[in-house]
Short mmCIF file of C-alpha atoms in Angstrom, two decimals:
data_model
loop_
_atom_site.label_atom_id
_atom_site.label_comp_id
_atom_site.label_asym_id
_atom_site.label_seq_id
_atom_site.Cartn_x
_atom_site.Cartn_y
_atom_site.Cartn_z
CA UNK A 146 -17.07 -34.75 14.87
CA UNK A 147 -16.94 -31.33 13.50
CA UNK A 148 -13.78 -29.49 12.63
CA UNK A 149 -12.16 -26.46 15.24
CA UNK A 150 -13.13 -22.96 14.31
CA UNK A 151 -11.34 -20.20 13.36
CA UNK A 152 -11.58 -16.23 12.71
CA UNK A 153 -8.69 -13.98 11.36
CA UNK A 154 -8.59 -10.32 12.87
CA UNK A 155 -6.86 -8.01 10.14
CA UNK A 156 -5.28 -4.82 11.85
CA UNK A 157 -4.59 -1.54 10.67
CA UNK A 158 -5.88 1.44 8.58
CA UNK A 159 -3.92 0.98 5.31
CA UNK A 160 -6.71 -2.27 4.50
CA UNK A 161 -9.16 -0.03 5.40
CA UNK A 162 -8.15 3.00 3.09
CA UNK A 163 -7.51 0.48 0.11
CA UNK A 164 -3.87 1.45 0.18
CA UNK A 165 -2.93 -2.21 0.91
CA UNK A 166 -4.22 -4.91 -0.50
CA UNK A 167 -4.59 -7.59 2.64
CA UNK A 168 -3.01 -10.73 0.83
CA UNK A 169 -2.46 -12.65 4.86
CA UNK A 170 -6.09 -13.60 4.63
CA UNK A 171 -6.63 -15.44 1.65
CA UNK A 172 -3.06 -17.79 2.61
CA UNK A 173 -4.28 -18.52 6.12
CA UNK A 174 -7.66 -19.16 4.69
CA UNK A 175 -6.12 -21.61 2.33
CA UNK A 176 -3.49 -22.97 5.27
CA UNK A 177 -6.66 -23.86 7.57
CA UNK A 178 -8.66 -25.39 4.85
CA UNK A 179 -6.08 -27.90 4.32
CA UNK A 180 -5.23 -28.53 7.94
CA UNK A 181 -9.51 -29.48 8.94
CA UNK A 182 -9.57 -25.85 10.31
CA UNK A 183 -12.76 -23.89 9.20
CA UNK A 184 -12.20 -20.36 8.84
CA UNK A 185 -15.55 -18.99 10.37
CA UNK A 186 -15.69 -15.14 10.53
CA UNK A 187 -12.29 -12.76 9.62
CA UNK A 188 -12.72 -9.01 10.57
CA UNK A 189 -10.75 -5.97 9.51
CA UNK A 190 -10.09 -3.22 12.25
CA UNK A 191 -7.96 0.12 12.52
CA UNK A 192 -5.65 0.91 14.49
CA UNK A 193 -7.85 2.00 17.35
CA UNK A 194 -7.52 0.41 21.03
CA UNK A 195 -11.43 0.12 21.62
CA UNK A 196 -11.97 -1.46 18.14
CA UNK A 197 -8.94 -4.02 18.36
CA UNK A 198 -10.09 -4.82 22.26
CA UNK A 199 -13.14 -5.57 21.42
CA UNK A 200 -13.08 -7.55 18.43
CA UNK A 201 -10.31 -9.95 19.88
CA UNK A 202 -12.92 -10.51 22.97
CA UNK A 203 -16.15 -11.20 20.36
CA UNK A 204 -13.70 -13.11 17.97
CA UNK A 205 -11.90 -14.59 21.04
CA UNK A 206 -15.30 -15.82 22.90
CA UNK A 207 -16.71 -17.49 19.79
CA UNK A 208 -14.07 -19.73 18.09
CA UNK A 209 -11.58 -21.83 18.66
CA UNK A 210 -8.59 -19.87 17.49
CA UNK A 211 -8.46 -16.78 16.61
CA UNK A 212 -4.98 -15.04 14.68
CA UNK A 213 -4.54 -11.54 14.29
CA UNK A 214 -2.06 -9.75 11.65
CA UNK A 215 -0.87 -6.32 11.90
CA UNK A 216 0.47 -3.92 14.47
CA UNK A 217 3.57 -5.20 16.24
CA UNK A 218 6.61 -3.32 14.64
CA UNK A 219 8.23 -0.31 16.08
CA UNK A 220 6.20 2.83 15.69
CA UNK A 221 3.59 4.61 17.82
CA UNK A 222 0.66 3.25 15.93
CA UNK A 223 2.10 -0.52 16.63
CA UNK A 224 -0.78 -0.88 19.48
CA UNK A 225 -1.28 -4.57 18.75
CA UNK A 226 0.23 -6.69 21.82
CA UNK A 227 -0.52 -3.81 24.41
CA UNK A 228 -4.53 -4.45 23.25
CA UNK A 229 -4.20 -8.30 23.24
CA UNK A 230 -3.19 -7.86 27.10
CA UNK A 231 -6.02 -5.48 27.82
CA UNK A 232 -8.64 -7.88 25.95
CA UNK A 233 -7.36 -10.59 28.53
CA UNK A 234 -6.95 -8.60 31.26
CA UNK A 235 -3.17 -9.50 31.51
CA UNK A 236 -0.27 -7.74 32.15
CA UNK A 237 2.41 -6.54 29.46
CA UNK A 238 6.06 -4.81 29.66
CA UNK A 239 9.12 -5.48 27.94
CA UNK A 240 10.04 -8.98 28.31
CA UNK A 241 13.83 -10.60 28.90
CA UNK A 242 13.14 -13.06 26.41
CA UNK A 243 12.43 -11.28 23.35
CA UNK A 244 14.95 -8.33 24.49
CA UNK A 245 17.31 -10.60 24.10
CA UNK A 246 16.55 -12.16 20.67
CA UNK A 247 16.10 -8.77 19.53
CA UNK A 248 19.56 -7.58 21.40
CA UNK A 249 21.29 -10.39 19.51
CA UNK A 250 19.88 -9.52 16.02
CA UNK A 251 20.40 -5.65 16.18
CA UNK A 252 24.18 -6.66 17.40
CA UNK A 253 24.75 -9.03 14.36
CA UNK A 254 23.53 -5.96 12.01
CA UNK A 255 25.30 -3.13 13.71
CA UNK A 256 22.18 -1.54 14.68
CA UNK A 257 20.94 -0.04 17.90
CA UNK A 258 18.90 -1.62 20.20
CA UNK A 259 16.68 2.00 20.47
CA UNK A 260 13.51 2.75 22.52
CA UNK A 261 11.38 2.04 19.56
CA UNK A 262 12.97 -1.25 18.26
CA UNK A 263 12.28 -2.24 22.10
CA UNK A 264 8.50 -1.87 22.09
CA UNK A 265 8.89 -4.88 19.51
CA UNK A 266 9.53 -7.05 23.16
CA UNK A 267 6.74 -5.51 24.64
CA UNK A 268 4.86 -9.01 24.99
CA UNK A 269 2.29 -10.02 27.67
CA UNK A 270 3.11 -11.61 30.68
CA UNK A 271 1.98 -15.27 30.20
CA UNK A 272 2.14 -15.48 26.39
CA UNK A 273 4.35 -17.82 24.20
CA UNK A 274 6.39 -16.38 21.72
CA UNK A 275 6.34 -17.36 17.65
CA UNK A 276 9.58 -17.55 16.41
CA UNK A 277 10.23 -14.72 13.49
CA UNK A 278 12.83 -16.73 11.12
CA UNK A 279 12.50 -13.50 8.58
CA UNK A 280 12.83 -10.29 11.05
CA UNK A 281 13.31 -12.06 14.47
CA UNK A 282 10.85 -9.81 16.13
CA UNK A 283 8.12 -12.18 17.42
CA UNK A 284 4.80 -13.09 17.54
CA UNK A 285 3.07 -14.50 20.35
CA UNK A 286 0.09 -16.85 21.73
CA UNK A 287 -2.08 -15.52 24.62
CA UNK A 288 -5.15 -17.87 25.33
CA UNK A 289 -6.45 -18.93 21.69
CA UNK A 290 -5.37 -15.89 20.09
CA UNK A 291 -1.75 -16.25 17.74
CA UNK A 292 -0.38 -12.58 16.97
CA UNK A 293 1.63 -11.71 13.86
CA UNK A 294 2.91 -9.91 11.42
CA UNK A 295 1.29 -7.88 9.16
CA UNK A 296 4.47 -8.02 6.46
CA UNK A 297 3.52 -10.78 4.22
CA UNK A 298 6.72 -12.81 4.64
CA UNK A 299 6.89 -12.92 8.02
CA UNK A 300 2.85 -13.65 8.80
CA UNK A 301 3.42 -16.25 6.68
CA UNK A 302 6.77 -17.65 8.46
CA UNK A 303 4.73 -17.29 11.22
CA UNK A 304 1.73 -19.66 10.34
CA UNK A 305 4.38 -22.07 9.42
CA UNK A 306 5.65 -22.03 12.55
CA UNK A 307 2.43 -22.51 14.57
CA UNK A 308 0.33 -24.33 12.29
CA UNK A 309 1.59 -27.87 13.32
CA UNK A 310 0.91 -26.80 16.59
CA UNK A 311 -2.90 -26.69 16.06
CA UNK A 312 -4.81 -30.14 16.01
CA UNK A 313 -6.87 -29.97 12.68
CA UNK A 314 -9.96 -31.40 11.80
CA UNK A 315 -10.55 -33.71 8.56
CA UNK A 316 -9.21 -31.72 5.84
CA UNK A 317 -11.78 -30.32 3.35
CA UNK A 318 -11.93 -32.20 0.05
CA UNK A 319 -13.19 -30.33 -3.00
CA UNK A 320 -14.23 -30.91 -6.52
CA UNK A 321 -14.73 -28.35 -9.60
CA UNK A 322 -17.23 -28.90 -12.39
CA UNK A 323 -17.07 -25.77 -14.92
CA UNK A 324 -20.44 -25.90 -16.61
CA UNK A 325 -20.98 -22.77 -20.05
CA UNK A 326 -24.45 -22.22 -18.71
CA UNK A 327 -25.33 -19.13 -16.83
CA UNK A 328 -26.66 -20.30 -12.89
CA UNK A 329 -30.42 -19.95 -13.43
CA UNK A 330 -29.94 -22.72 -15.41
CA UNK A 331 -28.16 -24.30 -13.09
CA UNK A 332 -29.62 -24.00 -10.07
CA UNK A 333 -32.77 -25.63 -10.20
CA UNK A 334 -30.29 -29.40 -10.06
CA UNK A 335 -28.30 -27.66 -8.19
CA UNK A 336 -30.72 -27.13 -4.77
CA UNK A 337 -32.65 -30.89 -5.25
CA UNK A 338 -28.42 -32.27 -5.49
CA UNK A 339 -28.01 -29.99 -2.15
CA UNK A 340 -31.28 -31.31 -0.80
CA UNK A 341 -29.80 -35.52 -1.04
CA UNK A 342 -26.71 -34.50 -0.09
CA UNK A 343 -27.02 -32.53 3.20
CA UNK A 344 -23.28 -33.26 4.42
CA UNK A 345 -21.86 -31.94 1.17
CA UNK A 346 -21.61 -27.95 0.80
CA UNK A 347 -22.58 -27.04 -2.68
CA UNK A 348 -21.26 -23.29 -4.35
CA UNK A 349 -21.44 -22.06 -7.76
CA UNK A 350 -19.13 -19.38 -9.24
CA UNK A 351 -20.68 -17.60 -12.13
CA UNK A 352 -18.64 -16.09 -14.67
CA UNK A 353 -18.41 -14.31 -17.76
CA UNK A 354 -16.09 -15.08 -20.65
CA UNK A 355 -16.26 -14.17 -24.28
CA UNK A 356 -19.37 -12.37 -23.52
CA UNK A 357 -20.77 -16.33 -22.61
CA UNK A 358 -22.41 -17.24 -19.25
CA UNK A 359 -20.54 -20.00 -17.04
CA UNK A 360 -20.12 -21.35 -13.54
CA UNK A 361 -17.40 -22.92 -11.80
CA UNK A 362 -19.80 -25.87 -9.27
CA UNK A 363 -17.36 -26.26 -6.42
CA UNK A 364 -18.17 -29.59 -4.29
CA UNK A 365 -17.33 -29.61 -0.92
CA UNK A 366 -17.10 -32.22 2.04
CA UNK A 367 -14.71 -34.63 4.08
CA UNK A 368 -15.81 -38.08 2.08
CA UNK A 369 -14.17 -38.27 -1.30
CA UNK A 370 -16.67 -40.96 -2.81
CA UNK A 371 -19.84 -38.65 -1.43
CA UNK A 372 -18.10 -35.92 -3.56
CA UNK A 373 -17.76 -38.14 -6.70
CA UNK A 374 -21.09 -39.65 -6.65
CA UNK A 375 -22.10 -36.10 -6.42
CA UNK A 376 -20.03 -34.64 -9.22
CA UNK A 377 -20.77 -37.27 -11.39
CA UNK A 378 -24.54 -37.07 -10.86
CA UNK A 379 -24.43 -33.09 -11.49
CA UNK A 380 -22.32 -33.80 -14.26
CA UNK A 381 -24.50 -36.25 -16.22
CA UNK A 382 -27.59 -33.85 -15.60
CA UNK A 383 -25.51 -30.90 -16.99
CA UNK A 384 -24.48 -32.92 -20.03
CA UNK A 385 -21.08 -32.14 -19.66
CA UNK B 186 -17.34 17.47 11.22
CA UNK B 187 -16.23 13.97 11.42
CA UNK B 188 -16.81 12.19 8.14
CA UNK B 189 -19.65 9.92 7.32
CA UNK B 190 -18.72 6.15 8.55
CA UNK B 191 -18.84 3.40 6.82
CA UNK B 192 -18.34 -0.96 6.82
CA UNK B 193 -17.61 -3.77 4.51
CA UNK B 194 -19.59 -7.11 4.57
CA UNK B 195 -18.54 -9.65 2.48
CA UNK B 196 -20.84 -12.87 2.52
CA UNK B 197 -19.47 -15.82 1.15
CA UNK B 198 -17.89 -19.63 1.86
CA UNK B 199 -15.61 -19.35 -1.05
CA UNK B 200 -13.89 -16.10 0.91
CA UNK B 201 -13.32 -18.39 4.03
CA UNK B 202 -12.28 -21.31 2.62
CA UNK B 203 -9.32 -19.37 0.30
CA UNK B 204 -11.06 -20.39 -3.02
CA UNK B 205 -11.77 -16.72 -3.87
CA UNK B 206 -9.78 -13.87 -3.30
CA UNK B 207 -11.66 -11.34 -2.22
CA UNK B 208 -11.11 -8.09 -4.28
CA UNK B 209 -14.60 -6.19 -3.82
CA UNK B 210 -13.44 -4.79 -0.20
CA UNK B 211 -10.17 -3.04 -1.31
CA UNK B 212 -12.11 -1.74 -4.40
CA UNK B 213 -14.70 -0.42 -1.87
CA UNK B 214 -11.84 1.12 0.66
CA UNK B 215 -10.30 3.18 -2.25
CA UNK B 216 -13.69 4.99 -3.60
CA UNK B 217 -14.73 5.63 0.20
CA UNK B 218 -11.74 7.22 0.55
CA UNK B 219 -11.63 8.93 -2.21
CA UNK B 220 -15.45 9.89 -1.20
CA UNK B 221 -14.59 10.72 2.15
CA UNK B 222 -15.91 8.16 3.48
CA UNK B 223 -14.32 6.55 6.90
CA UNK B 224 -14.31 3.01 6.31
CA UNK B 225 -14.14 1.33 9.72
CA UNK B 226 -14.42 -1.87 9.78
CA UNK B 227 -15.14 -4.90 7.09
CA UNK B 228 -16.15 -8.47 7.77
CA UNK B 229 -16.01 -11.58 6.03
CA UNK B 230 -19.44 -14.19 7.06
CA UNK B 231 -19.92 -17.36 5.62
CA UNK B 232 -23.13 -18.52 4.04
CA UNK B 233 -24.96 -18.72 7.00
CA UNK B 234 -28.09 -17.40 8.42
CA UNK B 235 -27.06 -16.43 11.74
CA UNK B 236 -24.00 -15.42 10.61
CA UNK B 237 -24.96 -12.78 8.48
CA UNK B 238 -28.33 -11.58 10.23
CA UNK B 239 -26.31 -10.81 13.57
CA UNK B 240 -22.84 -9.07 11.53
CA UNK B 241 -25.97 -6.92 9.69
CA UNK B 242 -27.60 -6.37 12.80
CA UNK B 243 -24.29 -5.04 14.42
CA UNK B 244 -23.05 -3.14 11.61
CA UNK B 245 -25.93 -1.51 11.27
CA UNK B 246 -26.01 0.17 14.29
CA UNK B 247 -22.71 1.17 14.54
CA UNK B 248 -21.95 2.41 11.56
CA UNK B 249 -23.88 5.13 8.60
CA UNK B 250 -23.26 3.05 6.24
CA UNK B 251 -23.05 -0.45 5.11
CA UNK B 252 -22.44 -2.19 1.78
CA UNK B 253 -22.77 -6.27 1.25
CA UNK B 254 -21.83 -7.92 -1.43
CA UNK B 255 -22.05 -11.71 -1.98
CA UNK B 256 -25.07 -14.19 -2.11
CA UNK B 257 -27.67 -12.23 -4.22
CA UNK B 258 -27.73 -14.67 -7.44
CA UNK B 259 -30.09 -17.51 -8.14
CA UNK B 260 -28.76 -20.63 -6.35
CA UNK B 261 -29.19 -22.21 -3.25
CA UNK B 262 -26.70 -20.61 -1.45
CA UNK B 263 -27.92 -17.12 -2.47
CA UNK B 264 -29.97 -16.38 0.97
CA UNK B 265 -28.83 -12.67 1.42
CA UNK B 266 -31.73 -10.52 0.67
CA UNK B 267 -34.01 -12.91 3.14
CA UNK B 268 -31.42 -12.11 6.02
CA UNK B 269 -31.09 -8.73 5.03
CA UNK B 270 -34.95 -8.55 5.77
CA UNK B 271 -34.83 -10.52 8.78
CA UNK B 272 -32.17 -8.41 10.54
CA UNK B 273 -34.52 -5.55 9.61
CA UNK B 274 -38.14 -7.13 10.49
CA UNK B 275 -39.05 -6.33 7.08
CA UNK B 276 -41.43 -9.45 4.68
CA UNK B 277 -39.73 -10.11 1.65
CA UNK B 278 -41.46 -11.44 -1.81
CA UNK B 279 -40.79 -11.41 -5.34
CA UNK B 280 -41.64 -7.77 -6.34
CA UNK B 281 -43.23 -7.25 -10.00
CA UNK B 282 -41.20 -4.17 -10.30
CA UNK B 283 -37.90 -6.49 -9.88
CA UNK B 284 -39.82 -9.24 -12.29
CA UNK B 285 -40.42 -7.07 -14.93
CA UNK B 286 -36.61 -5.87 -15.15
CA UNK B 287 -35.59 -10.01 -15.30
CA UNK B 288 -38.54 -10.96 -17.60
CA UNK B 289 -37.40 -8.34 -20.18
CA UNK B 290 -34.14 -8.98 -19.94
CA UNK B 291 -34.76 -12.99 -20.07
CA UNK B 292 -36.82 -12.25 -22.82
CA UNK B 293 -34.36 -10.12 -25.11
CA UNK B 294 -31.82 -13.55 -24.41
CA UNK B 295 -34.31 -16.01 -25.47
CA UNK B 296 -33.75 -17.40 -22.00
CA UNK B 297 -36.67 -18.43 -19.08
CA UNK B 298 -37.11 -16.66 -16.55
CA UNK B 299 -37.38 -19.58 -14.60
CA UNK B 300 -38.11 -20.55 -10.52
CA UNK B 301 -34.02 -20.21 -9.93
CA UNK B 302 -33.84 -16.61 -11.76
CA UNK B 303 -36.91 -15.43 -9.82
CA UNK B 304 -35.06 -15.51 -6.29
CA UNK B 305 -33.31 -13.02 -7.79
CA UNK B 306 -36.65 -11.10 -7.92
CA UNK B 307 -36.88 -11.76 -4.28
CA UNK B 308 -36.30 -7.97 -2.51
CA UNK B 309 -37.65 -6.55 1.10
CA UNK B 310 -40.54 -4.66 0.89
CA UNK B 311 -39.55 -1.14 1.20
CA UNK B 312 -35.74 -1.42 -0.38
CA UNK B 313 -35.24 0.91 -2.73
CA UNK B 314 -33.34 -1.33 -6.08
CA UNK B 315 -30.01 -0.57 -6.81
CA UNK B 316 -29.54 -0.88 -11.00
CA UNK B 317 -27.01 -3.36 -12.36
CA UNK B 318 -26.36 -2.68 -15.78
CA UNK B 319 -23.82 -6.15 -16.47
CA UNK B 320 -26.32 -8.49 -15.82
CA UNK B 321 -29.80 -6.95 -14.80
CA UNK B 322 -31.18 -8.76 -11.45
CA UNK B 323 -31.12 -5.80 -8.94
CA UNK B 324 -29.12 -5.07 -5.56
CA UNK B 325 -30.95 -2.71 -3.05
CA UNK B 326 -30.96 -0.39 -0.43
CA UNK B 327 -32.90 -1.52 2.66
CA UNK B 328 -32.13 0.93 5.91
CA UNK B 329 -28.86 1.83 5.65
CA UNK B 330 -27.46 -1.27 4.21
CA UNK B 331 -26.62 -1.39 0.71
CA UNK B 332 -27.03 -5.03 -0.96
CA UNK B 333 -24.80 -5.69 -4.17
CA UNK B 334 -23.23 -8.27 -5.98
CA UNK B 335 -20.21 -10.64 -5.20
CA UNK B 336 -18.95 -10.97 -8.74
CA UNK B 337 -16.57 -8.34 -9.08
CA UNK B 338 -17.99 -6.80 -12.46
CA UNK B 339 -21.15 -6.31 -11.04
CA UNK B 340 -19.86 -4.56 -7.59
CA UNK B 341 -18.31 -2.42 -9.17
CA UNK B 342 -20.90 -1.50 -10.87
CA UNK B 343 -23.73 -0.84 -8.22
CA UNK B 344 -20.68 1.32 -6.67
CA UNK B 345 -20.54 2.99 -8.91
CA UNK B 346 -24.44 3.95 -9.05
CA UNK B 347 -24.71 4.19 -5.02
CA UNK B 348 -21.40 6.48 -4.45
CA UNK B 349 -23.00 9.66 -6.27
CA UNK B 350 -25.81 9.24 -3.81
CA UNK B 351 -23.86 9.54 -0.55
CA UNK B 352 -22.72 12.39 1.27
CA UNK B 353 -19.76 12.45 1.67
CA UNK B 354 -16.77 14.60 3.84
CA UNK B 355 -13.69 15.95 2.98
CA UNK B 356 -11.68 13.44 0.97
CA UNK B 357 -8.70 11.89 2.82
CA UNK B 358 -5.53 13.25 1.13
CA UNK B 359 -2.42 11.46 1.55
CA UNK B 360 1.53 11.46 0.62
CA UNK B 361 4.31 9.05 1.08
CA UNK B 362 7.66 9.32 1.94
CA UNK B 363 10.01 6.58 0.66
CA UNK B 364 13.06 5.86 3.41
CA UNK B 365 15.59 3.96 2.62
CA UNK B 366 15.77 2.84 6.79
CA UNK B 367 14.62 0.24 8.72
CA UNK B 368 11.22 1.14 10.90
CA UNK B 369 13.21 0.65 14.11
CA UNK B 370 15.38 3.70 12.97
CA UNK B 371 12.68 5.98 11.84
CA UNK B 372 10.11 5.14 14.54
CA UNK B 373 11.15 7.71 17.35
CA UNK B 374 11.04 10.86 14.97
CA UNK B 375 7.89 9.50 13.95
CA UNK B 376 6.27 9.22 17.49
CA UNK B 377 6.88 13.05 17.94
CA UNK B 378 6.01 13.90 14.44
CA UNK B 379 2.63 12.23 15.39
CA UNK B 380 2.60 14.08 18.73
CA UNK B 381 2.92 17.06 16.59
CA UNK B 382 0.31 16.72 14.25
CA UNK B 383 -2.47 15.11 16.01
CA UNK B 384 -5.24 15.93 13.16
CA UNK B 385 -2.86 13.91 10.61
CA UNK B 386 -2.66 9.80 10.71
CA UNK B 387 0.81 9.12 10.15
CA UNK B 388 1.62 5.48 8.93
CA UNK B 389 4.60 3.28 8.45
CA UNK B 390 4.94 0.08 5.82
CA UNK B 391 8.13 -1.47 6.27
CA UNK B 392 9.56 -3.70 3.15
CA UNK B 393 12.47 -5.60 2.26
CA UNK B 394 14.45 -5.17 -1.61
CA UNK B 395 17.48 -6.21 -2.25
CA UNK B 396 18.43 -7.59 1.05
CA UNK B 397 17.96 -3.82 2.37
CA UNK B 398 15.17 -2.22 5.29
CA UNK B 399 13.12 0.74 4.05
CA UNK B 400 10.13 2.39 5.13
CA UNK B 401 6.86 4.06 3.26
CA UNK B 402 6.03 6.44 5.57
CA UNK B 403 2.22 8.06 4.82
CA UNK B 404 0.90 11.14 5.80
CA UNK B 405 -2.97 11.30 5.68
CA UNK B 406 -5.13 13.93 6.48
CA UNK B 407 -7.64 16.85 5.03
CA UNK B 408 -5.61 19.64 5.32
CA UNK B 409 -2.83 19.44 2.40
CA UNK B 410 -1.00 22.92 4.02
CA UNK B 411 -0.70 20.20 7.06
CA UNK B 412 0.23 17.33 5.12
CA UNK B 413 2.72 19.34 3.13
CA UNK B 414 4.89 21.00 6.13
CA UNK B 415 4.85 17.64 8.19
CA UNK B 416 6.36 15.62 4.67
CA UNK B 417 9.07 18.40 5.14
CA UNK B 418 9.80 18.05 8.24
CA UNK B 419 9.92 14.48 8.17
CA UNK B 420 11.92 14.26 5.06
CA UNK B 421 14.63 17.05 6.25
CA UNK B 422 14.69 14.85 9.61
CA UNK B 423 15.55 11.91 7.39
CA UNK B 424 18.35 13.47 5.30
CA UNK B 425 16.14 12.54 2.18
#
């Protein structure tokens, strides 16, 4: 049985100018991998309606699950939820619910409860909320698509919260073997190993150190002796 | 005049799977920028036929530009310049002119050029070769898509050789404004400082320190006069 599918939808026009380095991708990434969840396709939008609509459709459409970072704070180009609602066709307003977690927070601080603190409960009409443990303002889950933060902290509170939620898949195993040749040496063994092992997915890393070619073989699969009768075989040819 | 447009696609397993951060996109995003550039959208594709031929295929057309990197060495895996020429229709060989550069270099190592390093020779028929002075085997320009290398070194390096060929518009310009405020508080004058300025973007990046909410607000645009008297306003609105 093969594992459930997943894409990541990155939102907002700071990735895209290179002023932020998107760091939510690489943990999710490494938080499905363990679960049995493959990561499929992740796509990086601006903060555009038409763009964000129609990526969560295509993304939405083709795999299993589908979380989105980005876009759900306070300000006027937090466009996030009221796009997930038009991509579903659902309606969206400000919602008792998260008014009230948010009424409750902003009390405990001394803070107001303003107009633009109160688009953070703008959530669609049939969606479940994710619980924000970090800034209280929450996420949500409408159909297979799980919206959060972009702040680092909290999308990552945030996959916590809804990641034993999701039934995984056999978790991928992997296997290194760091081999000081460069890959055209490599690769000849490296296809004909590919070739006998068809449920194993085989990637090589080339690097450069000390002005030396190398290449980190990475072994992947589900059955941990298939990966060590592998390794060892690729070892022995290598010599190493 | 809208700038040029531009996307990202990054082709690789080790991307999806969390092994390998990906640090060739945000690279990219800052010299577009700089370049002025628009980059709109990136994706991430796994090693995978369909996969990549269709995200080319779609790119392509909606964008001016687009720049791959990933999956042009000399292993199995390495299948990007064949998909590259199937999304265009275009028959794909080794071509003698990409030979010769990997037979001299082979040569000058006292290594073989042997079957593995020759897919690396392997480059649509009408692409125009992009020169990679690390380590020789050639990315290339096929259409409007611009094929380079995953390993950061080399990206960077075919960048650099590709961005001095591209038109570009007027550079994005940009200034931040550090509050020492939660988004929620800053968010309204924001809204109608946006309102205001409809030819600037106008950002917000909330962080925590020290147990404490502040905001980077940036100003982006192409007009500094612009940029300058909207920074006033906003910081005289924000008693910084």
């Amino acid at each position: 049985m093969s594992n459930p599918t997943a894409a990541m939808l990155v939102i907002g026009d700071e990735i895209l100018s290179g002023r932020t380095l998107d760091s939510n991708t690489n943990y999710l990434a490494k938080e499905l991998t363990e679960h049995g969840i493959d990561l499929r396709e992740v796509r990086v939008v601006s903060d555009d309606a038409t763009a964000i609509v129609s990526a969560v459709q295509a993304l939405s459409n083709a795999f299993d699950h589908v979380f989105t970072s980005g876009g759900i704070g306070p300000t006027h180009d937090d466009i996030t939820a009221d796009c997930i609602a038009k991509a579903f066709g659902a309606s969206i307003d400000v919602r008792d619910d998260a008014r009230a977690l948010l009424a409750a927070h902003y009390e405990r601080q001394g803070s107001e409860l303003n107009e633009a603190r109160l688009r953070m409960a703008r959530i669609p009409e049939a969606a479940a909320l994710i619980d924000n443990p970090v800034s209280v303002a929450p996420g949500f889950i409408l159909g297979n698509v799980h919206v959060m933060a972009g702040v680092p902290s909290v999308f990552k509170a945030m996959v916590a919260t809804v990641m034993p939620t999701l039934t995984g898949g056999a978790p991928l195993l992997s296997q290194t073997l760091r081999v000081d040749r460069g890959e055209g040496d490599i690769a000849g063994p490296l296809g004909l190993l590919a070739k006998d092992y068809p449920e194993l997915s085989l990637g090589s890393y080339p690097f450069q150190k000390d002005g030396k070619y190398g290449s980190n073989i990475v072994i992947r699969g589900q059955d941990n002796a298939q990966i060590e009768a592998a390794l060892a075989r690729l070892a022995s040819e290598m010599g190493v």
